[in-house]
XYZ file of C-alpha atoms in Angstrom:
450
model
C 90.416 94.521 78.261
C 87.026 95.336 77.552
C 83.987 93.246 77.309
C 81.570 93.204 74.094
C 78.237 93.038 75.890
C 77.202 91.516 72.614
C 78.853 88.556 72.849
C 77.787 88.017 76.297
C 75.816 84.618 77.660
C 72.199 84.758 78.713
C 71.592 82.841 81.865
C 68.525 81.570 83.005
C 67.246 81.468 86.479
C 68.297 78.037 88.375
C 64.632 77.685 89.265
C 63.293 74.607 90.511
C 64.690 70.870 91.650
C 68.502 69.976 90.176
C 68.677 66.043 89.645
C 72.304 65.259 90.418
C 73.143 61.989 88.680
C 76.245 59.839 89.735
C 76.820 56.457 88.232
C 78.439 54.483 90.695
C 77.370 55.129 94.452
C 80.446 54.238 96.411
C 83.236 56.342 98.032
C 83.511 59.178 96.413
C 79.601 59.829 95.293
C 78.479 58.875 98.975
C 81.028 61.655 100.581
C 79.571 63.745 98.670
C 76.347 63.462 99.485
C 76.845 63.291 103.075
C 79.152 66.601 102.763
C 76.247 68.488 101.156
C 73.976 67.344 103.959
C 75.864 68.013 106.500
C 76.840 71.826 104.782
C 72.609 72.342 104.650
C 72.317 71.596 108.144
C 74.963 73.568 109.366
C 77.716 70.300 110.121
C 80.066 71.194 108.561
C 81.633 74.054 106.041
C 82.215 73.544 102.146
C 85.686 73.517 102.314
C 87.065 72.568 99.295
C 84.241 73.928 96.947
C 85.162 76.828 94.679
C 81.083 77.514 93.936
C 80.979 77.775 97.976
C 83.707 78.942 99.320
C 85.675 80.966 96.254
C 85.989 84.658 95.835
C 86.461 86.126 92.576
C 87.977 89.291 92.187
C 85.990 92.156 89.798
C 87.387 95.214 87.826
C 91.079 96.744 88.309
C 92.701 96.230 91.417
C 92.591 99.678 92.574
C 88.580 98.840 92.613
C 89.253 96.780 95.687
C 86.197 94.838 94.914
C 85.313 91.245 95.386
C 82.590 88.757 95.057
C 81.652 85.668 96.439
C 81.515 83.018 93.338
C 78.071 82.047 94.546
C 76.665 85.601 94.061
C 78.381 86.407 90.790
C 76.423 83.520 88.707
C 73.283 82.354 88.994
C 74.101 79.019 90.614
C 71.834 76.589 91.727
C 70.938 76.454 95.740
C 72.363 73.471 97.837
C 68.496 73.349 99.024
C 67.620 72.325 95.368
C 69.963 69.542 94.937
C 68.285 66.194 94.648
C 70.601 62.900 94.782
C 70.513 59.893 92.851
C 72.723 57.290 90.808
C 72.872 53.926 89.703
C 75.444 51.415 91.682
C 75.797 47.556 90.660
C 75.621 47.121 94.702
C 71.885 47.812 96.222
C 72.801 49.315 99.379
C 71.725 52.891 99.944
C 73.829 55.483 100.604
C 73.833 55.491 103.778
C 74.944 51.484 103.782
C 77.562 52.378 101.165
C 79.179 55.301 103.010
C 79.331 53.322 106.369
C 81.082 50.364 104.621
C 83.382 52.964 102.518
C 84.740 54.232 105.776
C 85.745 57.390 105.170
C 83.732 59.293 107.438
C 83.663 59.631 111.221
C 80.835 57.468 113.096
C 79.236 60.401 114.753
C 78.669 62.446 111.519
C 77.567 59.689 109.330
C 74.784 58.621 112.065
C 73.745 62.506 112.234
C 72.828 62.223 108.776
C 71.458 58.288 108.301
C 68.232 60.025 107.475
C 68.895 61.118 104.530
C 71.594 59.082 103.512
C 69.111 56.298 103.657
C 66.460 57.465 101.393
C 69.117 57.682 98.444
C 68.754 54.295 96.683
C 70.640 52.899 94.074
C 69.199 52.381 90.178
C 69.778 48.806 88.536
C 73.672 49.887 86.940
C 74.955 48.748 83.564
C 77.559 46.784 84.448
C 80.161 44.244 82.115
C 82.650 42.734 83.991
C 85.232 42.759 80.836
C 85.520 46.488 82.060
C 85.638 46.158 85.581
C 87.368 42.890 85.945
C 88.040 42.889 90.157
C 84.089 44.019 90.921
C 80.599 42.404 90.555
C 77.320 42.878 92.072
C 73.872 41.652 91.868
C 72.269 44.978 91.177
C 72.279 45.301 87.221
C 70.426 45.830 84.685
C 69.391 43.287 81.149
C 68.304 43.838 78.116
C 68.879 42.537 74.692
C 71.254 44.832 73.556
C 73.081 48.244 74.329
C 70.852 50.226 73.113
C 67.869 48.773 75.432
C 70.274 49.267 78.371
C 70.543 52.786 77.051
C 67.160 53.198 76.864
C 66.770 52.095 80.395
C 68.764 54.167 81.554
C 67.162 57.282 80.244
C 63.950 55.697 81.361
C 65.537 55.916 84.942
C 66.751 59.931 84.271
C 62.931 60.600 83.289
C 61.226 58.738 85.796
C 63.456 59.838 88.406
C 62.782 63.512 87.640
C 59.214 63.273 87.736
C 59.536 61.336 91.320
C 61.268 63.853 92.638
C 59.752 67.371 91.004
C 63.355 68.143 89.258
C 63.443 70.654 86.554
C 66.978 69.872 85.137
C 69.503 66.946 85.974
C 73.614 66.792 85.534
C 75.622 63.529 85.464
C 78.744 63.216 87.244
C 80.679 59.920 86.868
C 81.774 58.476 90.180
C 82.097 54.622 89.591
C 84.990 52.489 88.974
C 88.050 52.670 86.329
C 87.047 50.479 83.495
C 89.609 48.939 81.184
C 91.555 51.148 78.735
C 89.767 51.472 75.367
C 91.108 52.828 72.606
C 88.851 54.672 69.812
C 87.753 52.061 67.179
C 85.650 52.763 64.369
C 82.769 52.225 66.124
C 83.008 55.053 67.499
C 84.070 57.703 64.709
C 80.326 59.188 64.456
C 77.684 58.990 66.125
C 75.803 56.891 63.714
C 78.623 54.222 63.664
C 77.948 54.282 67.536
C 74.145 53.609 67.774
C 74.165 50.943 64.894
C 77.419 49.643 67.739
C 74.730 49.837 70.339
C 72.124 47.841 68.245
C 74.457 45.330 67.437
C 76.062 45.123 71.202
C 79.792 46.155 69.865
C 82.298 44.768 72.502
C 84.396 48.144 71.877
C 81.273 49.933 73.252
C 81.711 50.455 77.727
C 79.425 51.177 80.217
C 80.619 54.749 80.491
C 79.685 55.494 77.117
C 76.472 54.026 77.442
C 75.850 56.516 80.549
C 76.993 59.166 78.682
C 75.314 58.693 75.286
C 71.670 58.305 77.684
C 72.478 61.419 79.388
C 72.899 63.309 76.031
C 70.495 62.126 74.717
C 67.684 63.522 77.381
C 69.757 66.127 77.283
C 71.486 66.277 80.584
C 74.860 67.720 80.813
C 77.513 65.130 81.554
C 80.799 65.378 83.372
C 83.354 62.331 83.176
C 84.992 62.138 86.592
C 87.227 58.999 85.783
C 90.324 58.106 83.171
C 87.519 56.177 81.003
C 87.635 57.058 77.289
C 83.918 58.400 77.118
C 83.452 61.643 76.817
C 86.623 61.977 74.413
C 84.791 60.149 71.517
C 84.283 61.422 68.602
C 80.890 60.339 68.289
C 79.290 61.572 71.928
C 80.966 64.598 71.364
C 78.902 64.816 67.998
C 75.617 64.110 69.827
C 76.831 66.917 72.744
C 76.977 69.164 69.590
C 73.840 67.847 67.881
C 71.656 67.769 71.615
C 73.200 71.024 72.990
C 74.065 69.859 75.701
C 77.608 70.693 77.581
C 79.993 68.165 78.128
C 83.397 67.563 80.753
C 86.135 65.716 81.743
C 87.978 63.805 82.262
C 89.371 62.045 85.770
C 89.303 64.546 88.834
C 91.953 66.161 89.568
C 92.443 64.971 93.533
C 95.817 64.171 94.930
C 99.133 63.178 93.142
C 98.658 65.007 89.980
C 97.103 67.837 91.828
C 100.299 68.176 93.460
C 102.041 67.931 89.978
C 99.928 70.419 88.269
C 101.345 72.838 91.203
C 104.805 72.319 90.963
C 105.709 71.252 87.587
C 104.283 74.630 85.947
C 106.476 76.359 88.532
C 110.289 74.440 87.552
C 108.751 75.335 83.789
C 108.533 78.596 84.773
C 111.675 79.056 86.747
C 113.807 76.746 83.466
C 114.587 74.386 86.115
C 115.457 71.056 84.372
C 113.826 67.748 84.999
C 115.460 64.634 84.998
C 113.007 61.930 86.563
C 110.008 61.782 88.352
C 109.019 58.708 90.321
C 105.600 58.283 91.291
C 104.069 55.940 93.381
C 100.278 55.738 95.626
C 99.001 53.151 97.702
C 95.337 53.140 98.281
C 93.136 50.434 99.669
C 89.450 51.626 99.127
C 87.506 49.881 95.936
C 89.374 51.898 93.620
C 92.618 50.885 94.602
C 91.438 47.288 94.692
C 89.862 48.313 90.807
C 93.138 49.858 89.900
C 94.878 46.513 91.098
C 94.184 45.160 87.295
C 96.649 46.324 84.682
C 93.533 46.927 82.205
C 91.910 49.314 84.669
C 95.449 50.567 85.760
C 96.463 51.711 82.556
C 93.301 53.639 81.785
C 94.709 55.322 84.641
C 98.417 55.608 83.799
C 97.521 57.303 80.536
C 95.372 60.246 82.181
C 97.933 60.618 85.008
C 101.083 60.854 83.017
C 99.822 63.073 80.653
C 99.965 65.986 82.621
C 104.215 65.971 83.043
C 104.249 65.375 79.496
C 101.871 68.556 78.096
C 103.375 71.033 81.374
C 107.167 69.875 80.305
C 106.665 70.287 76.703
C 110.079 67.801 75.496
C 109.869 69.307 72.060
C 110.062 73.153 72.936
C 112.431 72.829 75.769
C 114.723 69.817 74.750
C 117.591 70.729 76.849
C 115.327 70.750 80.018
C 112.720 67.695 79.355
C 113.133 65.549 76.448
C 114.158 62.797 78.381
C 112.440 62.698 81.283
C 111.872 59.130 82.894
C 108.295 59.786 84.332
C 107.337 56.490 86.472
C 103.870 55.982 87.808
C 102.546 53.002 90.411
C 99.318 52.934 92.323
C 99.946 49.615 95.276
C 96.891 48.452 96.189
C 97.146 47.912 100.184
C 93.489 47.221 102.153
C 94.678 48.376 105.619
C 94.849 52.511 104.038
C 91.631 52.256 103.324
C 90.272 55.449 101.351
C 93.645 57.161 102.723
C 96.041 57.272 100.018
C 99.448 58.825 100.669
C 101.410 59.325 97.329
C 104.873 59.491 97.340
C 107.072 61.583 94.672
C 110.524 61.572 93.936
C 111.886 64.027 91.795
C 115.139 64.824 90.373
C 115.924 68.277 89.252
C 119.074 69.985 87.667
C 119.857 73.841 87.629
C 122.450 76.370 86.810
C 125.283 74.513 85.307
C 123.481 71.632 85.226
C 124.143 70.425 89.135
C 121.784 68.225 90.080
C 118.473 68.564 93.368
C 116.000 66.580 94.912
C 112.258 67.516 95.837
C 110.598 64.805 98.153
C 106.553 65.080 98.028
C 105.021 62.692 100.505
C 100.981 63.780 100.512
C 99.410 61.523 102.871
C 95.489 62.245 101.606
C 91.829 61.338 101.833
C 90.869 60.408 97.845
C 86.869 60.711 98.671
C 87.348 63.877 100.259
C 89.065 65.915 97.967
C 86.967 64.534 95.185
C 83.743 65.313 97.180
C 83.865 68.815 96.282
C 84.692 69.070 92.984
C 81.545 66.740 92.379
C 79.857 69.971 94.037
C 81.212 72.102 91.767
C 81.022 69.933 88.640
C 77.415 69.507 89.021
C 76.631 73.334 89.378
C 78.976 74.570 87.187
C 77.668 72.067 84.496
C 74.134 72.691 85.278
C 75.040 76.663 84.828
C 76.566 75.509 81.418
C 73.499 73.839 80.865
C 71.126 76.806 81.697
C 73.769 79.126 79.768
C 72.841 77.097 76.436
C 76.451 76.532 76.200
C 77.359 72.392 74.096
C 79.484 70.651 73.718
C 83.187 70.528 75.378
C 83.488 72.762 78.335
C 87.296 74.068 78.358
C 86.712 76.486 81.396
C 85.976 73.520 83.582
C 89.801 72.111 82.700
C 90.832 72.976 86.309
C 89.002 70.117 88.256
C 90.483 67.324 86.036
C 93.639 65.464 85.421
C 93.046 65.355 81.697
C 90.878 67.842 80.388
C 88.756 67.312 76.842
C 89.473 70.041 74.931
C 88.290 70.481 70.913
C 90.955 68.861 68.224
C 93.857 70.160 67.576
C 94.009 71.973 70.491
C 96.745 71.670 73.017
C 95.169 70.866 76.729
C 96.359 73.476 79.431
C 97.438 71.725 82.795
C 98.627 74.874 84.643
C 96.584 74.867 87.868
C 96.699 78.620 87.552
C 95.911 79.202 83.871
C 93.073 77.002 84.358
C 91.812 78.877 87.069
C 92.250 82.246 85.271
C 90.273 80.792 82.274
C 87.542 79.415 84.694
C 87.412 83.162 86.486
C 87.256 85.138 83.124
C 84.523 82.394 81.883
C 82.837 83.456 85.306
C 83.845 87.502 84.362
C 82.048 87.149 81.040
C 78.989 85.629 82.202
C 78.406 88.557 83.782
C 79.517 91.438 81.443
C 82.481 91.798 83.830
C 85.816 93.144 82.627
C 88.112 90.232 81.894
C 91.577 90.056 84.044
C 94.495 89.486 82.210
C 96.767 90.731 85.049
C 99.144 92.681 82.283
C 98.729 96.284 84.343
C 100.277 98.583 81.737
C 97.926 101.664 82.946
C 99.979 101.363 86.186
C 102.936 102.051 84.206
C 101.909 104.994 82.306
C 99.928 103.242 79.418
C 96.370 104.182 79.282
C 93.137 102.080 78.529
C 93.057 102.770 74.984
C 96.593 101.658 74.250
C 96.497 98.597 76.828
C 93.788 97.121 74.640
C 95.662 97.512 71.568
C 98.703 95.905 72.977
């Protein structure tokens, strides 16, 4: 398949200072600070970053010729990156990271230095979201919209500190409560009159994301909170230009599910149950101990076994699944969370299997690095002119945005084939679709027509 060099994306240069943004300074946001420091000083290896680590394979296979996903784009240098964020706790990141305990003693002293100098903004914060947390580092104001205003007072003022060019946001704080859509937030007019009028319907995630839209910094949601989903911030993405992700990354359980579920799809293999349980004792587990915050996360995590095992085009295979999900908070894990899966298959004749899953993982590790990528994949969005929802980035989340009426793709595999050909295009490279009809006979011309 053939490019149209027309259609092709101008990219400018990543020249200059990238602000990267994370609301919420804890686990997660402090790994992954430390893991870029320690990558620029030679510490440690990316491992687990696509943008560093991934190669991308160009042209037909007989071509034999691959690239390193950092030299295909125009990505921006882990020199450049300059770290900030906003945490309702004041302790810099340095104080954060030693009292998340996830990494080792000897490499979090080797890099105290600069740990230390990140310090955390005044966060809006509102307890009715985040019922098991509270801190004394938050910010006032009369109404949303001043706390909104703040905040983008803190993007500006933090760029011009620091000599950044261009920011991206990355969530990285705590679960908030489950909130459906209300009518407050069907346009984006209906939203900022909500603001004025402090709307209880109205989080602090959408607050972060309208003020990041609004100074037009791309914004990736890295949590199950309904922000980036509205119809009214997806509206101002549209109206500001500005690209737009999420939502919840795609770390450990479901990773695992968006494996092996597309595979017993693939195969016909029937499905029966699937019994799903974490325990997790860093300050999202002890977040996620609250049914309102737990079921913001039960909806993002058990969508993926329903879209993968479509019910209504394979009824004989998965219409009645019973699909159970638990996350047990328990302190002594710490930011170790093993997830444990049961599930119960049936094949030919309809005899019944087992497949045991027990992944004993590090959350803030394996979310560290798609933080990484996020922010440089967003900021090449950004530099790309690209708005709005960004489909391509589906493969780092547990449930990806995608435009209405369309039908989210969980295959870990589609999604990255969609990311690479996203990458492909960029560059006027020809787009893989891994059909190979001119090995068989069928040339060029009649492979594109097929």
């Amino acid at each position: 398949m053939t490019v149209d060099s027309k259609k092709s994306v101008d990219i400018a240069l990543a020249r200059g200072k990238l602000a990267v943004l994370t609301p919420g300074m804890g686990a997660v946001a402090t790994t992954f600070f430390a893991g870029v420091e320690a990558v620029k000083r030679g510490l440690a290896k990316p491992i687990g970053s696509y943008t560093q680590m991934g190669k991308i394979r160009l042209g037909k296979r007989t071509e034999n010729r691959f690239s390193n996903v950092s030299d295909l784009v125009p990505l921006a240098s882990l020199n450049d990156l300059v770290f900030g964020g906003w945490d309702l706790f004041p302790e810099n990141a340095y104080e954060s990271a030693k009292h998340a305990q996830v990494l080792e003693k000897d490499m979090l002293e080797a890099l105290k230095e600069p740990l230390s100098a990140i310090k955390p903004m005044p966060a809006v914060f509102d307890r009715k979201f985040v019922k098991r947390l509270d801190g004394p580092n938050v910010k006032n104001g009369r109404n949303k919209m001043e706390l909104a205003e703040q905040l983008r007072a803190d993007i500006r003022n933090f760029m011009k500190q620091h000599g950044c060019s261009r920011a991206v946001m990355v969530w990285c704080a705590s679960t908030e409560v489950y909130t459906p859509p209300t009518e407050v937030h069907a346009s984006l007019k209906a939203f900022e009159q909500g603001l004025k009028n402090n709307d209880p319907a109205i989080s602090p995630s959408q607050i972060y994301t309208y003020a990041a839209l609004c100074e037009r910094v791309p914004y990736a949601n890295g949590s199950p909170n309904v922000s980036v989903e509205m119809p009214c911030l997806q509206e101002l993405a549209q109206e500001m230009g500005t690209p737009i992700s999420g939502s919840d990354f795609k770390t450990g359980q479901t990773l695992m599910k968006t494996i092996v579920a597309p595979g017993l799809r693939n195969r016909q293999l029937g499905v029966a149950g699937w019994y799903s349980t974490n325990i997790l004792g860093n300050r999202d587990g002890e977040v996620l101990d609250d049914p309102g915050s737990f079921k913001s996360k039960e909806v993002s995590k058990t969508g993926v076994l329903t879209d993968i095992l479509s019910g209504s085009m394979y009824p004989e295979l998965y219409k009645n699944i019973h699909h159970v999900v638990k996350i047990n908070y328990y302190p002594p894990r710490g930011d170790n969370k093993e997830g444990w899966d049961n599930i119960d298959i049936f094949g030919w004749l309809g005899y019944p299997m087992q497949i045991k899953i027990n992944f004993l993982c590090r959350d803030s590790i394996l979310a560290a690095p798609i933080v990484l990528d996020l922010a440089l994949f967003m900021d090449l969005a950004g530099r790309a002119k690209l708005r709005g929802i960004q489909e391509w980035l589906s493969f780092y989340f547990k449930a990806p945005v995608v435009n209405p009426g369309l039908r989210p793709e969980h295959d870990l595999s589609v999604q990255l084939l969609k990311l690479e050909n996203t990458l492909r295009f960029f560059r006027r490279e020809e787009l893989i679709h891994h059909l190979g009809l001119t090995y068989y006979g069928i040339d060029e011309g009649e492979e594109d027509q097929i």
